[in-house]
Amino acid sequence: MSVLDRIGQKLLFSFDPETAHGLSIAALRCGLPVGAMAPRDARLKINLCGLDFPNPLGMAAGYDKNAEVPDALLALGFGFAEVGTITPLPQPGNPKPRIFRLTADEAVINRLGFNNEGHVAAEKRLAARKGRPGIVGVNIGANKDSADRVGDYERGVARFAAYASYLTVNISSPNTPGLRNMQAREQLGELLSRVMAARAAAAAQPPVFLKIAPDLVEAELEDIAAEVVEKKIDGVIVCNTTLARTGLRSGGVANETGGLSGKPLFERSTAVLARMRKLLGPQMAIIGVGGVDSTETALEKIRAGADLVQLYTGMIYAGPALPGRIVAGMARFVERERLKSIGELRDTGCTDWSKRL
Ligand SMILES: Cc1cc2nc3c(=O)[nH]c(=O)nc-3n(C[C@H](O)[C@H](O)[C@H](O)COP(=O)(O)O)c2cc1C
């Protein structure tokens, strides 16, 4: 980390996590030059589901919930940015405080509960950037008090198909009561059928990805894989935050309710990713997320079976220069290993990782 980054991080850490987040969004919105240049290297390009990603590293959902700064995120060096989760109606989320830093673990616990400004506000912003280059995915969810949660996802598809490079169906947040139950086979089958029908009826048909939780046992992973294949979903994002609290150094704050992200999630999320690659086969698109904070951890996700990688918590601890640094490290890696494409690395550690589950 540079001296400037260290000062920036110290300053942000002097605020509570949610205020710090708001300040970082404001800085990006103002166009402050907070990032580092990422190299454009043809060997880092990934073609997936008909999309040309300039590099395999993306910003995960939850940072830019209201689609305020996707282009500024791309300018930091990310090859793609995922906005959301966006629900049909605006909702305030859970009472504050609801984000906690576990500094000793380089982790975060959040129980935000899909606080967001709703479909209409996000659509306005996405419509204003329509036609601009850059891959921007839209992550859709259901309102907490919705009487028809599946309908909320259908509405998300109908609303954002025209603006999204891809859509993510997020049923894996632990902070909306009952949401994760939609991962159970029967409910999932119904949800995915209706989502795919909504996409077929839309004017544009972006790829649809399903984002899953890390807290699933083998039988549940098998059910999800079967439904994903049967309903012809384009890809899977592995994974969201965890309810597990194993191996943490941080004291009291580790007992806060919510989803844990960051370094302690890396091992489990990478093992689940490898297991999903085994279950889904080589053709399915998989995005690996959880605990990525360096070039090495990003490459490890690809070895385990990921086509693309995302991060969030890593940037809270390392600052906005992180994506540029990781991408630069990837470029050095393909040069050193004489790879024609970073995609050659995929699955080379899949068997090993899948056994760690
Ligand atoms: C503060 C915070 C808010 C999040 N909000 C969302 C969200 O709205 N939708 C979603 O799909 N994932 C959300 N996530 C999960 C991340 O996208 C990611 O899956 C998870 O944090 C693991 O990656 P990481 O260890 O790199 O942070 C959020 C994570 C954090 C830390």
Short mmCIF file of C-alpha atoms and ligand atoms in Angstrom, two decimals:
data_model
loop_
_atom_site.label_atom_id
_atom_site.label_comp_id
_atom_site.label_asym_id
_atom_site.label_seq_id
_atom_site.Cartn_x
_atom_site.Cartn_y
_atom_site.Cartn_z
CA MET A 1 0.00 0.00 0.00
CA SER A 2 1.37 3.45 -0.91
CA VAL A 3 1.73 6.21 1.72
CA LEU A 4 -1.21 8.05 0.15
CA ASP A 5 -3.38 4.91 0.32
CA ARG A 6 -2.38 4.41 3.94
CA ILE A 7 -3.40 7.96 4.83
CA GLY A 8 -6.68 7.53 2.92
CA GLN A 9 -7.41 4.26 4.69
CA LYS A 10 -6.60 5.71 8.14
CA LEU A 11 -8.94 8.60 7.41
CA LEU A 12 -11.78 6.34 6.28
CA PHE A 13 -11.27 4.00 9.26
CA SER A 14 -11.72 6.98 11.59
CA PHE A 15 -15.38 6.99 10.50
CA ASP A 16 -17.90 4.26 11.21
CA PRO A 17 -18.00 1.76 8.30
CA GLU A 18 -21.22 3.00 6.75
CA THR A 19 -20.12 6.67 6.76
CA ALA A 20 -16.76 5.60 5.29
CA HIS A 21 -18.62 3.74 2.54
CA GLY A 22 -20.72 6.82 1.76
CA LEU A 23 -17.58 8.99 1.58
CA SER A 24 -15.87 6.58 -0.80
CA ILE A 25 -18.92 6.60 -3.10
CA ALA A 26 -18.94 10.42 -2.95
CA ALA A 27 -15.23 10.49 -3.87
CA LEU A 28 -15.86 8.26 -6.87
CA ARG A 29 -18.89 10.30 -7.90
CA CYS A 30 -16.77 13.47 -7.84
CA GLY A 31 -14.23 11.79 -10.07
CA LEU A 32 -11.39 12.02 -7.55
CA PRO A 33 -8.38 10.17 -8.96
CA VAL A 34 -8.32 7.53 -6.23
CA GLY A 35 -7.24 4.44 -8.17
CA ALA A 36 -4.20 3.10 -9.97
CA MET A 37 -4.03 2.48 -13.68
CA ALA A 38 -4.59 -1.16 -14.65
CA PRO A 39 -2.75 -2.44 -17.70
CA ARG A 40 -4.76 -3.49 -20.75
CA ASP A 41 -3.29 -6.84 -21.70
CA ALA A 42 -4.90 -8.97 -24.42
CA ARG A 43 -3.96 -12.11 -22.48
CA LEU A 44 -6.26 -11.08 -19.61
CA LYS A 45 -9.35 -10.83 -21.82
CA ILE A 46 -12.15 -13.33 -21.14
CA ASN A 47 -15.02 -14.00 -23.50
CA LEU A 48 -17.92 -15.40 -21.51
CA CYS A 49 -21.63 -15.69 -22.32
CA GLY A 50 -21.09 -13.46 -25.34
CA LEU A 51 -19.48 -10.68 -23.29
CA ASP A 52 -15.89 -9.44 -23.76
CA PHE A 53 -14.37 -8.81 -20.35
CA PRO A 54 -11.13 -6.77 -20.60
CA ASN A 55 -9.84 -8.61 -17.53
CA PRO A 56 -11.33 -11.19 -15.14
CA LEU A 57 -11.61 -9.01 -12.00
CA GLY A 58 -14.94 -7.41 -11.09
CA MET A 59 -16.44 -5.32 -8.30
CA ALA A 60 -18.87 -7.50 -6.34
CA ALA A 61 -22.45 -6.49 -5.58
CA GLY A 62 -23.25 -4.46 -2.48
CA TYR A 63 -20.71 -1.66 -2.88
CA ASP A 64 -22.65 0.33 -5.48
CA LYS A 65 -26.15 -0.67 -4.45
CA ASN A 66 -27.86 2.18 -6.31
CA ALA A 67 -25.86 2.20 -9.56
CA GLU A 68 -24.26 5.54 -8.75
CA VAL A 69 -20.66 4.89 -9.78
CA PRO A 70 -20.28 1.88 -12.12
CA ASP A 71 -18.11 3.81 -14.60
CA ALA A 72 -15.85 5.16 -11.85
CA LEU A 73 -15.38 1.57 -10.62
CA LEU A 74 -14.42 0.45 -14.13
CA ALA A 75 -11.91 3.31 -14.20
CA LEU A 76 -10.23 1.85 -11.07
CA GLY A 77 -9.18 -1.12 -13.21
CA PHE A 78 -12.05 -3.54 -12.71
CA GLY A 79 -12.96 -5.48 -15.83
CA PHE A 80 -16.63 -5.32 -14.83
CA ALA A 81 -18.82 -3.88 -12.09
CA GLU A 82 -21.96 -5.36 -10.54
CA VAL A 83 -24.47 -2.88 -9.11
CA GLY A 84 -27.24 -3.72 -6.60
CA THR A 85 -28.81 -5.55 -4.94
CA ILE A 86 -31.79 -3.55 -6.19
CA THR A 87 -35.33 -4.34 -5.00
CA PRO A 88 -38.54 -3.13 -6.72
CA LEU A 89 -39.43 -0.63 -3.97
CA PRO A 90 -36.97 1.52 -2.02
CA GLN A 91 -36.35 0.17 1.47
CA PRO A 92 -34.31 1.42 4.43
CA GLY A 93 -32.78 -1.89 5.49
CA ASN A 94 -32.04 -2.84 9.09
CA PRO A 95 -31.40 -0.38 11.94
CA LYS A 96 -27.84 1.03 12.26
CA PRO A 97 -25.18 0.11 13.15
CA ARG A 98 -25.25 -2.73 10.63
CA ILE A 99 -21.71 -2.95 9.24
CA PHE A 100 -18.83 -4.02 11.50
CA ARG A 101 -15.09 -4.16 10.81
CA LEU A 102 -13.21 -7.20 12.12
CA THR A 103 -9.84 -5.56 11.56
CA ALA A 104 -7.71 -8.34 13.04
CA ASP A 105 -9.31 -10.75 10.56
CA GLU A 106 -9.47 -8.36 7.58
CA ALA A 107 -13.16 -9.18 7.52
CA VAL A 108 -16.52 -7.45 7.74
CA ILE A 109 -19.90 -8.46 9.13
CA ASN A 110 -22.90 -6.77 7.55
CA ARG A 111 -26.61 -7.01 8.16
CA LEU A 112 -27.67 -4.18 5.86
CA GLY A 113 -30.81 -5.98 4.67
CA PHE A 114 -30.95 -4.70 1.07
CA ASN A 115 -31.05 -0.98 1.87
CA ASN A 116 -31.48 0.60 -1.55
CA GLU A 117 -33.34 3.29 -3.47
CA GLY A 118 -35.41 0.83 -5.53
CA HIS A 119 -35.88 0.07 -9.23
CA VAL A 120 -36.93 3.49 -10.50
CA ALA A 121 -33.94 5.39 -9.08
CA ALA A 122 -31.43 2.81 -10.35
CA GLU A 123 -33.09 2.59 -13.76
CA LYS A 124 -32.77 6.35 -14.21
CA ARG A 125 -29.02 6.18 -13.59
CA LEU A 126 -28.50 3.13 -15.78
CA ALA A 127 -30.55 4.67 -18.59
CA ALA A 128 -28.33 7.78 -18.42
CA ARG A 129 -25.20 5.67 -19.07
CA LYS A 130 -26.75 3.45 -21.75
CA GLY A 131 -24.48 2.97 -24.74
CA ARG A 132 -21.30 3.64 -22.74
CA PRO A 133 -18.63 0.93 -22.98
CA GLY A 134 -17.91 -1.32 -20.00
CA ILE A 135 -19.57 -4.39 -18.54
CA VAL A 136 -22.09 -3.53 -15.84
CA GLY A 137 -24.11 -6.32 -14.24
CA VAL A 138 -27.32 -5.65 -12.32
CA ASN A 139 -27.99 -7.68 -9.18
CA ILE A 140 -31.71 -8.00 -8.39
CA GLY A 141 -33.53 -8.93 -5.20
CA ALA A 142 -36.87 -9.03 -3.43
CA ASN A 143 -38.35 -6.54 -0.96
CA LYS A 144 -38.42 -7.70 2.65
CA ASP A 145 -42.20 -7.23 2.94
CA SER A 146 -43.08 -8.40 -0.55
CA ALA A 147 -46.13 -10.66 -0.83
CA ASP A 148 -44.70 -12.10 -4.06
CA ARG A 149 -40.93 -12.49 -3.89
CA VAL A 150 -40.65 -14.45 -7.15
CA GLY A 151 -42.62 -11.64 -8.80
CA ASP A 152 -40.01 -9.16 -7.50
CA TYR A 153 -37.32 -11.03 -9.44
CA GLU A 154 -39.50 -11.10 -12.57
CA ARG A 155 -39.96 -7.35 -12.22
CA GLY A 156 -36.20 -6.94 -11.84
CA VAL A 157 -35.56 -8.84 -15.07
CA ALA A 158 -38.21 -6.85 -16.96
CA ARG A 159 -36.90 -3.54 -15.60
CA PHE A 160 -33.18 -4.01 -16.13
CA ALA A 161 -32.78 -6.40 -19.10
CA ALA A 162 -32.33 -3.42 -21.41
CA TYR A 163 -29.51 -1.88 -19.34
CA ALA A 164 -27.66 -4.83 -17.82
CA SER A 165 -24.69 -6.57 -19.43
CA TYR A 166 -25.83 -9.45 -17.22
CA LEU A 167 -28.38 -9.97 -14.46
CA THR A 168 -27.68 -11.62 -11.11
CA VAL A 169 -30.49 -13.32 -9.22
CA ASN A 170 -29.47 -12.89 -5.59
CA ILE A 171 -31.17 -15.32 -3.24
CA SER A 172 -28.21 -15.73 -0.93
CA SER A 173 -28.22 -12.69 1.33
CA PRO A 174 -28.52 -13.83 4.96
CA ASN A 175 -30.08 -10.49 5.96
CA THR A 176 -33.56 -10.81 4.45
CA PRO A 177 -35.42 -13.39 6.54
CA GLY A 178 -36.34 -16.49 4.51
CA LEU A 179 -34.57 -15.36 1.33
CA ARG A 180 -32.02 -18.16 1.39
CA ASN A 181 -34.87 -20.71 1.49
CA MET A 182 -35.35 -19.91 -2.18
CA GLN A 183 -32.22 -22.00 -2.78
CA ALA A 184 -34.19 -25.16 -1.85
CA ARG A 185 -34.88 -27.27 -4.93
CA GLU A 186 -38.61 -26.83 -5.43
CA GLN A 187 -38.63 -23.09 -4.76
CA LEU A 188 -35.51 -22.61 -6.85
CA GLY A 189 -37.02 -24.47 -9.81
CA GLU A 190 -40.08 -22.23 -9.76
CA LEU A 191 -38.01 -19.06 -9.35
CA LEU A 192 -35.61 -19.90 -12.18
CA SER A 193 -38.42 -20.93 -14.56
CA ARG A 194 -40.19 -17.64 -14.01
CA VAL A 195 -36.98 -15.58 -14.24
CA MET A 196 -36.06 -17.22 -17.55
CA ALA A 197 -39.59 -16.70 -18.87
CA ALA A 198 -39.35 -13.02 -17.90
CA ARG A 199 -36.06 -12.76 -19.76
CA ALA A 200 -37.53 -14.42 -22.86
CA ALA A 201 -40.34 -11.87 -22.81
CA ALA A 202 -37.98 -8.89 -22.44
CA ALA A 203 -36.76 -6.80 -25.38
CA ALA A 204 -33.11 -7.68 -24.58
CA GLN A 205 -31.81 -11.01 -23.25
CA PRO A 206 -28.69 -10.55 -21.11
CA PRO A 207 -27.12 -13.61 -19.46
CA VAL A 208 -28.62 -14.55 -16.08
CA PHE A 209 -26.38 -15.61 -13.19
CA LEU A 210 -27.48 -17.11 -9.88
CA LYS A 211 -25.64 -16.02 -6.72
CA ILE A 212 -25.48 -18.68 -4.02
CA ALA A 213 -24.51 -18.87 -0.35
CA PRO A 214 -21.40 -20.58 1.00
CA ASP A 215 -23.37 -22.26 3.78
CA LEU A 216 -24.70 -25.17 1.73
CA VAL A 217 -24.11 -28.88 2.17
CA GLU A 218 -23.27 -31.25 -0.69
CA ALA A 219 -26.89 -32.35 -1.32
CA GLU A 220 -27.97 -28.70 -1.58
CA LEU A 221 -25.15 -27.91 -4.00
CA GLU A 222 -26.20 -30.90 -6.13
CA ASP A 223 -29.83 -29.71 -6.19
CA ILE A 224 -28.80 -26.19 -7.19
CA ALA A 225 -26.50 -27.48 -9.93
CA ALA A 226 -29.29 -29.68 -11.31
CA GLU A 227 -31.77 -26.79 -11.41
CA VAL A 228 -29.23 -24.40 -12.95
CA VAL A 229 -28.55 -26.87 -15.77
CA GLU A 230 -32.22 -27.80 -16.27
CA LYS A 231 -33.43 -24.20 -16.40
CA LYS A 232 -30.49 -23.19 -18.63
CA ILE A 233 -29.15 -20.48 -16.33
CA ASP A 234 -26.02 -18.92 -17.84
CA GLY A 235 -23.79 -18.97 -14.79
CA VAL A 236 -23.34 -19.12 -11.04
CA ILE A 237 -21.71 -16.63 -8.66
CA VAL A 238 -20.05 -18.39 -5.75
CA CYS A 239 -20.63 -16.92 -3.23
CA ASN A 240 -22.31 -14.46 -0.87
CA THR A 241 -21.37 -13.79 2.78
CA THR A 242 -21.34 -16.58 5.38
CA LEU A 243 -23.14 -17.15 8.66
CA ALA A 244 -20.15 -19.17 9.90
CA ARG A 245 -17.78 -17.65 12.48
CA THR A 246 -14.97 -20.18 12.58
CA GLY A 247 -11.34 -19.28 13.21
CA LEU A 248 -11.80 -15.57 13.90
CA ARG A 249 -9.31 -13.56 15.96
CA SER A 250 -11.60 -10.56 16.52
CA GLY A 251 -13.44 -10.55 19.83
CA GLY A 252 -16.96 -9.29 20.65
CA VAL A 253 -17.75 -7.82 17.27
CA ALA A 254 -17.44 -11.31 15.72
CA ASN A 255 -20.67 -12.19 17.50
CA GLU A 256 -22.67 -9.57 15.61
CA THR A 257 -25.52 -10.98 13.53
CA GLY A 258 -25.06 -10.84 9.76
CA GLY A 259 -22.98 -12.13 6.89
CA LEU A 260 -19.20 -12.40 7.21
CA SER A 261 -16.99 -11.48 4.25
CA GLY A 262 -13.30 -11.00 3.59
CA LYS A 263 -10.20 -13.08 4.30
CA PRO A 264 -11.84 -15.75 6.54
CA LEU A 265 -14.31 -16.52 3.71
CA PHE A 266 -11.62 -17.30 1.15
CA GLU A 267 -11.05 -20.98 1.96
CA ARG A 268 -14.69 -22.07 2.19
CA SER A 269 -15.87 -20.00 -0.80
CA THR A 270 -13.07 -21.33 -3.00
CA ALA A 271 -13.84 -24.94 -2.04
CA VAL A 272 -17.56 -24.43 -2.81
CA LEU A 273 -16.59 -22.84 -6.12
CA ALA A 274 -14.47 -25.87 -7.06
CA ARG A 275 -17.27 -28.22 -6.04
CA MET A 276 -19.72 -26.29 -8.24
CA ARG A 277 -17.28 -26.49 -11.15
CA LYS A 278 -17.17 -30.28 -10.70
CA LEU A 279 -20.97 -30.47 -10.57
CA LEU A 280 -21.63 -28.07 -13.46
CA GLY A 281 -18.88 -29.14 -15.87
CA PRO A 282 -16.54 -27.08 -18.01
CA GLN A 283 -19.13 -25.19 -20.09
CA MET A 284 -20.94 -23.31 -17.30
CA ALA A 285 -19.82 -19.76 -16.44
CA ILE A 286 -18.69 -19.43 -12.82
CA ILE A 287 -17.71 -16.24 -11.00
CA GLY A 288 -15.65 -16.77 -7.85
CA VAL A 289 -16.01 -14.30 -4.96
CA GLY A 290 -15.04 -14.39 -1.31
CA GLY A 291 -11.84 -13.22 0.36
CA VAL A 292 -9.97 -12.07 -2.74
CA ASP A 293 -7.40 -9.48 -1.64
CA SER A 294 -4.36 -10.03 -3.87
CA THR A 295 -3.23 -11.27 -7.27
CA GLU A 296 -2.45 -14.65 -5.71
CA THR A 297 -5.92 -15.13 -4.18
CA ALA A 298 -7.54 -14.01 -7.46
CA LEU A 299 -5.44 -16.50 -9.44
CA GLU A 300 -6.32 -19.22 -6.92
CA LYS A 301 -10.04 -18.69 -7.61
CA ILE A 302 -9.34 -19.21 -11.33
CA ARG A 303 -7.28 -22.35 -10.58
CA ALA A 304 -10.22 -23.63 -8.50
CA GLY A 305 -12.59 -23.20 -11.46
CA ALA A 306 -13.63 -19.56 -11.83
CA ASP A 307 -13.90 -17.85 -15.21
CA LEU A 308 -14.12 -14.49 -13.49
CA VAL A 309 -13.43 -13.20 -9.98
CA GLN A 310 -15.03 -10.47 -7.85
CA LEU A 311 -14.09 -8.73 -4.62
CA TYR A 312 -15.50 -6.26 -2.12
CA THR A 313 -14.07 -6.52 1.41
CA GLY A 314 -10.47 -6.64 0.15
CA MET A 315 -10.88 -3.08 -1.10
CA ILE A 316 -12.10 -1.88 2.31
CA TYR A 317 -8.74 -2.93 3.77
CA ALA A 318 -6.39 -2.30 0.83
CA GLY A 319 -8.00 0.79 -0.71
CA PRO A 320 -9.04 1.70 -4.24
CA ALA A 321 -5.64 0.94 -5.78
CA LEU A 322 -6.24 -2.78 -5.15
CA PRO A 323 -8.01 -3.67 -8.44
CA GLY A 324 -5.28 -1.98 -10.50
CA ARG A 325 -2.60 -3.80 -8.48
CA ILE A 326 -4.29 -7.19 -8.87
CA VAL A 327 -4.74 -6.76 -12.62
CA ALA A 328 -1.12 -5.61 -13.01
CA GLY A 329 -0.06 -8.71 -11.07
CA MET A 330 -2.14 -10.90 -13.40
CA ALA A 331 -0.41 -9.34 -16.42
CA ARG A 332 3.00 -10.11 -14.87
CA PHE A 333 1.85 -13.66 -14.15
CA VAL A 334 0.77 -14.48 -17.74
CA GLU A 335 4.07 -12.99 -18.97
CA ARG A 336 6.18 -15.01 -16.52
CA GLU A 337 4.28 -18.26 -17.18
CA ARG A 338 4.16 -17.60 -20.92
CA LEU A 339 0.38 -18.11 -21.07
CA LYS A 340 -1.49 -17.06 -24.20
CA SER A 341 -4.55 -16.42 -22.05
CA ILE A 342 -5.23 -16.30 -18.33
CA GLY A 343 -8.12 -18.68 -19.06
CA GLU A 344 -5.54 -21.47 -19.47
CA LEU A 345 -5.17 -21.44 -15.70
CA ARG A 346 -8.82 -22.32 -15.05
CA ASP A 347 -9.51 -25.62 -13.28
CA THR A 348 -5.82 -26.49 -12.81
CA GLY A 349 -6.42 -26.71 -9.04
CA CYS A 350 -10.09 -27.70 -9.15
CA THR A 351 -9.73 -31.26 -7.90
CA ASP A 352 -7.57 -30.24 -4.93
CA TRP A 353 -9.90 -27.40 -3.95
CA SER A 354 -13.06 -29.50 -4.30
CA LYS A 355 -11.67 -31.94 -1.72
CA ARG A 356 -11.30 -29.20 0.88
CA LEU A 357 -15.06 -28.85 1.34
C1 LIG B 1 -21.17 -4.34 3.17
C2 LIG B 1 -21.53 -5.43 2.19
C3 LIG B 1 -22.73 -5.36 1.48
C4 LIG B 1 -23.07 -6.37 0.58
N1 LIG B 1 -24.22 -6.27 -0.14
C5 LIG B 1 -24.52 -7.20 -1.08
C6 LIG B 1 -25.68 -7.08 -1.89
O1 LIG B 1 -26.44 -6.12 -1.80
N2 LIG B 1 -25.92 -8.06 -2.79
C7 LIG B 1 -25.10 -9.14 -2.97
O2 LIG B 1 -25.36 -9.99 -3.82
N3 LIG B 1 -23.96 -9.26 -2.22
C8 LIG B 1 -23.67 -8.33 -1.31
N4 LIG B 1 -22.53 -8.45 -0.56
C9 LIG B 1 -21.68 -9.65 -0.73
C10 LIG B 1 -20.52 -9.42 -1.70
O3 LIG B 1 -20.96 -9.14 -2.99
C11 LIG B 1 -19.62 -10.69 -1.74
O4 LIG B 1 -20.38 -11.75 -2.27
C12 LIG B 1 -19.08 -11.08 -0.37
O5 LIG B 1 -18.80 -9.94 0.41
C13 LIG B 1 -17.82 -11.92 -0.46
O6 LIG B 1 -16.79 -11.23 -1.12
P1 LIG B 1 -15.62 -10.43 -0.35
O7 LIG B 1 -15.03 -11.37 0.66
O8 LIG B 1 -14.65 -10.05 -1.44
O9 LIG B 1 -16.27 -9.25 0.26
C14 LIG B 1 -22.17 -7.46 0.36
C15 LIG B 1 -20.98 -7.51 1.09
C16 LIG B 1 -20.64 -6.52 1.98
C17 LIG B 1 -19.34 -6.60 2.73
#
